[in-house]
Amino acid sequence: MLYTIVMMVCMTAVPQTCEQREEMADGLAMNPGVAFMQAQPLVAHWLETHPGYFVQRWRVLPGRSS
């Protein structure tokens, strides 16, 4: 199922500087709870590829597109 991972990301050096990022994720489970667990490694991967940021909060929304 297609989901959008919505993350509020902030700069590590300037924590009050935050922005919303959306990443599409396909192939996650239809059950929202399971999809949330499956999305955790995707959020971790985003953090690994974007040094200098931290994720303040995130959620998974079904069937959404940017």
Short mmCIF file of C-alpha atoms in Angstrom, two decimals:
data_model
loop_
_atom_site.label_atom_id
_atom_site.label_comp_id
_atom_site.label_asym_id
_atom_site.label_seq_id
_atom_site.Cartn_x
_atom_site.Cartn_y
_atom_site.Cartn_z
CA MET A 1 0.00 0.00 0.00
CA LEU A 2 1.14 3.54 -0.72
CA TYR A 3 1.86 5.75 2.30
CA THR A 4 3.43 9.11 2.95
CA ILE A 5 5.88 9.43 5.81
CA VAL A 6 5.51 12.94 7.20
CA MET A 7 8.46 14.09 9.32
CA MET A 8 9.12 17.28 11.22
CA VAL A 9 12.89 17.62 10.90
CA CYS A 10 15.08 20.18 12.65
CA MET A 11 18.68 21.26 12.27
CA THR A 12 20.94 19.91 15.00
CA ALA A 13 22.92 23.17 15.22
CA VAL A 14 19.78 25.35 15.31
CA PRO A 15 17.01 23.21 16.86
CA GLN A 16 14.34 25.90 16.43
CA THR A 17 14.82 25.71 12.64
CA CYS A 18 12.42 22.96 11.55
CA GLU A 19 10.55 22.02 8.41
CA GLN A 20 8.13 19.34 7.31
CA ARG A 21 9.40 16.69 4.91
CA GLU A 22 7.30 14.10 3.11
CA GLU A 23 8.64 10.84 1.72
CA MET A 24 6.59 8.37 -0.29
CA ALA A 25 6.72 4.74 0.84
CA ASP A 26 5.22 1.93 -1.20
CA GLY A 27 4.79 -1.69 -0.22
CA LEU A 28 4.00 -1.15 3.46
CA ALA A 29 1.30 -3.25 5.14
CA MET A 30 -2.34 -2.23 4.94
CA ASN A 31 -2.59 -2.29 8.74
CA PRO A 32 -1.53 1.21 9.91
CA GLY A 33 0.19 -0.10 13.06
CA VAL A 34 2.27 -2.57 11.07
CA ALA A 35 3.00 0.08 8.42
CA PHE A 36 4.26 2.41 11.17
CA MET A 37 6.69 -0.27 12.37
CA GLN A 38 7.81 -1.00 8.80
CA ALA A 39 8.43 2.72 8.22
CA GLN A 40 10.84 3.08 11.17
CA PRO A 41 13.88 1.89 9.15
CA LEU A 42 12.96 4.33 6.38
CA VAL A 43 13.02 7.22 8.86
CA ALA A 44 16.35 5.94 10.22
CA HIS A 45 17.74 5.79 6.67
CA TRP A 46 16.61 9.38 6.04
CA LEU A 47 18.52 10.45 9.17
CA GLU A 48 21.65 8.60 8.01
CA THR A 49 21.55 10.38 4.65
CA HIS A 50 20.85 13.83 6.10
CA PRO A 51 23.53 14.55 8.72
CA GLY A 52 22.94 17.66 10.75
CA TYR A 53 19.22 16.98 11.19
CA PHE A 54 17.10 15.20 13.75
CA VAL A 55 13.49 14.06 13.50
CA GLN A 56 11.33 15.81 16.06
CA ARG A 57 8.23 13.74 15.20
CA TRP A 58 6.88 11.67 12.36
CA ARG A 59 3.76 9.86 11.24
CA VAL A 60 2.51 7.66 8.43
CA LEU A 61 -0.48 8.71 6.32
CA PRO A 62 -2.12 6.26 3.90
CA GLY A 63 -2.69 7.06 0.26
CA ARG A 64 -1.32 10.58 0.33
CA SER A 65 0.83 12.20 -2.33
CA SER A 66 2.87 15.41 -2.35
#
